[in-house]
GROMACS .gro file of C-alpha atoms in nm:
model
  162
    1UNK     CA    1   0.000   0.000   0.000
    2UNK     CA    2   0.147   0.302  -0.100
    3UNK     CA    3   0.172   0.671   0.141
    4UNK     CA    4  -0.033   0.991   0.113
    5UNK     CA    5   0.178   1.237  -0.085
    6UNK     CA    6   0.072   1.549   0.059
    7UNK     CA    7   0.189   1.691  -0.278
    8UNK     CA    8  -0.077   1.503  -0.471
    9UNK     CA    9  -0.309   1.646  -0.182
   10UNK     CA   10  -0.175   1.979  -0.219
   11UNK     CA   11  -0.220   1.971  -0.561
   12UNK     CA   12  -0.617   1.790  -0.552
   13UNK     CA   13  -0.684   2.140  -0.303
   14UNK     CA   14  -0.522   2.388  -0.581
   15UNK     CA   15  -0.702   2.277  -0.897
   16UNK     CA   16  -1.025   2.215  -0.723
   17UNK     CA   17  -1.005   2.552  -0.589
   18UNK     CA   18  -0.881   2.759  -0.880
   19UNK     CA   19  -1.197   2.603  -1.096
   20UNK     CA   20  -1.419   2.636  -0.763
   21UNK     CA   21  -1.338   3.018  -0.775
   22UNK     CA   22  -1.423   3.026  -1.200
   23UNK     CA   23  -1.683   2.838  -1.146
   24UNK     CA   24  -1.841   3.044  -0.904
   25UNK     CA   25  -1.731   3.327  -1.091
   26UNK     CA   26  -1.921   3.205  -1.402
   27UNK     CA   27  -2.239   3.100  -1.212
   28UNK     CA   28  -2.286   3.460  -1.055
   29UNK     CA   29  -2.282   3.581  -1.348
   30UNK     CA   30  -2.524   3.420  -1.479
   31UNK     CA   31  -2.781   3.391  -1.200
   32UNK     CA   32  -2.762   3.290  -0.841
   33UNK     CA   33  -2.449   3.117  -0.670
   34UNK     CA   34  -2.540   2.838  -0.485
   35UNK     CA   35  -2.518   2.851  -0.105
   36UNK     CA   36  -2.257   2.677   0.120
   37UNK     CA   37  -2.420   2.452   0.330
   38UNK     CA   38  -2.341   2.510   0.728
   39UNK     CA   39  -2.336   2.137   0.717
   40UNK     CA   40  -2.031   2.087   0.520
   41UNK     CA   41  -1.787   2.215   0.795
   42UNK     CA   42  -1.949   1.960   1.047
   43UNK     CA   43  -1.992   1.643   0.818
   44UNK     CA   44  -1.587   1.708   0.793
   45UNK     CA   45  -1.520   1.764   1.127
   46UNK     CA   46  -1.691   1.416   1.220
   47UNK     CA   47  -1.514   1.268   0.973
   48UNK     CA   48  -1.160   1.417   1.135
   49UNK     CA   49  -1.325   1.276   1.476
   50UNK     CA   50  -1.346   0.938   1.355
   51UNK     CA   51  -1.048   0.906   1.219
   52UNK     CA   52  -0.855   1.059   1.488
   53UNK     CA   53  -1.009   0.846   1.688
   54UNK     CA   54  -0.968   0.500   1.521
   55UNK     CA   55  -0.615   0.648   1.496
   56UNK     CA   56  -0.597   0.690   1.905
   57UNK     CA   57  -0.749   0.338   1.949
   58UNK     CA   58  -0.544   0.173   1.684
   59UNK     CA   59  -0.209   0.353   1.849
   60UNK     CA   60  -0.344   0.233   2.221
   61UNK     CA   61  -0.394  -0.071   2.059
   62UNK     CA   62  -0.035  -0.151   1.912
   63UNK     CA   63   0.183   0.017   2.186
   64UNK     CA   64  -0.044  -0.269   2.455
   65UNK     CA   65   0.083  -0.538   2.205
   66UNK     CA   66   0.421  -0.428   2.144
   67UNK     CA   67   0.480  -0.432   2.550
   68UNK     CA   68   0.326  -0.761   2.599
   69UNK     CA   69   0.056  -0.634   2.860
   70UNK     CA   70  -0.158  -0.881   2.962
   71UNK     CA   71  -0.490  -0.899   2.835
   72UNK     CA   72  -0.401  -0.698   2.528
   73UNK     CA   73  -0.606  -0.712   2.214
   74UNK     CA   74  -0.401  -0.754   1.924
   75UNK     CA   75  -0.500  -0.545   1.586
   76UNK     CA   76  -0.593  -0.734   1.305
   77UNK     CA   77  -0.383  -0.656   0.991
   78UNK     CA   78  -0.692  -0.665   0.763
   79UNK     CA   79  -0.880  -0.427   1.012
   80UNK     CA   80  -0.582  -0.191   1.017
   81UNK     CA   81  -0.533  -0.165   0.599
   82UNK     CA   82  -0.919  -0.127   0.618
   83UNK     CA   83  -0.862   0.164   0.821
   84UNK     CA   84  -0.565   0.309   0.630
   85UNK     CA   85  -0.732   0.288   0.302
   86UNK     CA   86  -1.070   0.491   0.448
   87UNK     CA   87  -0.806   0.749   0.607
   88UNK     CA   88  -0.644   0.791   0.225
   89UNK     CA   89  -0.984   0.802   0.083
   90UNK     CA   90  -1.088   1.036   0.329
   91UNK     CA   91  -0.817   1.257   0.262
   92UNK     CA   92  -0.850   1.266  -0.086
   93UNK     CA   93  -1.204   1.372  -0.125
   94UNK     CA   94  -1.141   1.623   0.199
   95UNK     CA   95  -0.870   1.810  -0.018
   96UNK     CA   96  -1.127   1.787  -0.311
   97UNK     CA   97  -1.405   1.970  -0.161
   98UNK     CA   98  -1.172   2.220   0.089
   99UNK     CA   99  -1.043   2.306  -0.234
  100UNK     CA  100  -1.400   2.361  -0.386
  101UNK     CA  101  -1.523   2.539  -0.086
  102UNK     CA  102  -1.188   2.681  -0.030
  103UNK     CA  103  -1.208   2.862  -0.425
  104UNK     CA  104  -1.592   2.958  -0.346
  105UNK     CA  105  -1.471   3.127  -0.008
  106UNK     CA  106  -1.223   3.339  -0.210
  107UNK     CA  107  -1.479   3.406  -0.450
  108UNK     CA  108  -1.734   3.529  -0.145
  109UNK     CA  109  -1.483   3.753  -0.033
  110UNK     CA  110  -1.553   4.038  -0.285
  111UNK     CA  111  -1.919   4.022  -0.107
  112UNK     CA  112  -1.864   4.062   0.193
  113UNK     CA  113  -2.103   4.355   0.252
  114UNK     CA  114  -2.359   4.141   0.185
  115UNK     CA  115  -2.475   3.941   0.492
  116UNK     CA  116  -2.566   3.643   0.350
  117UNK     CA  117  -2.228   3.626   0.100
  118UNK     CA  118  -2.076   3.686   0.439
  119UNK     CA  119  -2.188   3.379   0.636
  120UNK     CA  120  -2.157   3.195   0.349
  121UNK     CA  121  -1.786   3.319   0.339
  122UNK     CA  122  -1.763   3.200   0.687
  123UNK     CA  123  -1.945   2.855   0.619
  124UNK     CA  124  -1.653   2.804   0.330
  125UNK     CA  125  -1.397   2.893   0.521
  126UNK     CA  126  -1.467   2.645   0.815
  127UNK     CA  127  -1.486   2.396   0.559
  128UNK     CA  128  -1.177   2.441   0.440
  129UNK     CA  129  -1.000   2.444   0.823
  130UNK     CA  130  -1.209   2.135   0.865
  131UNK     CA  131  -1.102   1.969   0.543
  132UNK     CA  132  -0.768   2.021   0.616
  133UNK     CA  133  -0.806   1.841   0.975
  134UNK     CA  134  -0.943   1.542   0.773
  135UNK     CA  135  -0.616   1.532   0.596
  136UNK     CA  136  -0.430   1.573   0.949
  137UNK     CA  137  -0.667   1.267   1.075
  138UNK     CA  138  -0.574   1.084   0.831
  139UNK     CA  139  -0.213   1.112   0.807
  140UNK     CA  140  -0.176   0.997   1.164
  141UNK     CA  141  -0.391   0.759   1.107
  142UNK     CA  142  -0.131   0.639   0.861
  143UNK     CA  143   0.147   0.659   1.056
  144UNK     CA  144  -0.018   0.495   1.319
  145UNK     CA  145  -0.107   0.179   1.067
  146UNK     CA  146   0.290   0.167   0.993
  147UNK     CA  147   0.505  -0.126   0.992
  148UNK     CA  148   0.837  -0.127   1.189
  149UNK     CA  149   1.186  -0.114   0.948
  150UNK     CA  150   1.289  -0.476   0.878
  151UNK     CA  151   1.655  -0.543   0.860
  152UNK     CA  152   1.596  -0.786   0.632
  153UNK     CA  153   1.473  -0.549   0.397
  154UNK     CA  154   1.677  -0.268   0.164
  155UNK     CA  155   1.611  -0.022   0.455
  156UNK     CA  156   1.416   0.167   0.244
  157UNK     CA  157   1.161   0.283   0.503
  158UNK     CA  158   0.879   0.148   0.686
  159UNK     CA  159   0.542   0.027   0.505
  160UNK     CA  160   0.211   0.027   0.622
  161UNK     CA  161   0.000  -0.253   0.761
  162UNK     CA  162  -0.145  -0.436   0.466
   0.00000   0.00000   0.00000
């Protein structure tokens, strides 16, 4: 299983964003621009929750494992790709639509004397700071998930669980 780049996420948030902010351009031109939904920032933040906490239980998980406690429950290596490929897919889709939101927000900026382009300035930007804890989540999450260096191996870094 391969790593997050963050440049490939970097790059996912800059596109989307840069045809977000034409696209919104375009469309309020031409009529109405469609509102940011107040959910958005919280549907992302739960999503950060849940991964930071699989992340948490995973780590409590291992580090009972790796010093033998009694009692421990051991972490199923299925279980743990499982969770490292919903991280990855969670952090590609949350630097998709920060960057969408992220290119509406700078778009709303220019209206900011209007009330409602101002909330929904606000909405977009929360979005974005909770898109980008998604991407946080999930890198831990991945790092959590990661294999130990095996001598045996070309030292050429640790993999994760898979």
């Amino acid at each position: 299983m391969r790593e997050l780049r963050i440049r490939v996420l970097a790059g996912v948030f800059v596109v989307a964003g840069v045809l977000s902010w034409a696209g919104a351009r375009l469309w309020n031109s031409i009529g109405t621009l469609p509102s940011v939904p107040l959910a958005a920032p919280v549907v992302l933040a739960l999503i950060a929750v849940v991964l930071l906490s699989t992340a948490l239980s995973l780590r409590a998980r291992l580090r009972a494992q790796r010093e033998r406690r009694p009692g421990a429950k051991g972490v199923d290596p299925l279980m743990a790709a499982r969770a490292v490929v919903f991280g990855q897919a969670s952090a590609l889709v949350a630097a998709l639509v920060a960057g969408m939101y992220g290119g509406t927000g700078v778009f709303l900026l220019e209206l900011l004397d209007i009330p409602a382009r101002r909330d929904q300035a606000i909405y977009a930007g929360f979005s974005v700071v909770a898109g980008i804890g998604v991407i946080a989540a999930a890198i831990f999450l991945e790092r959590v998930c990661k294999l130990p260096e095996d001598d045996d191996q070309n030292h050429q870094g640790a993999e994760p669980v898979a």
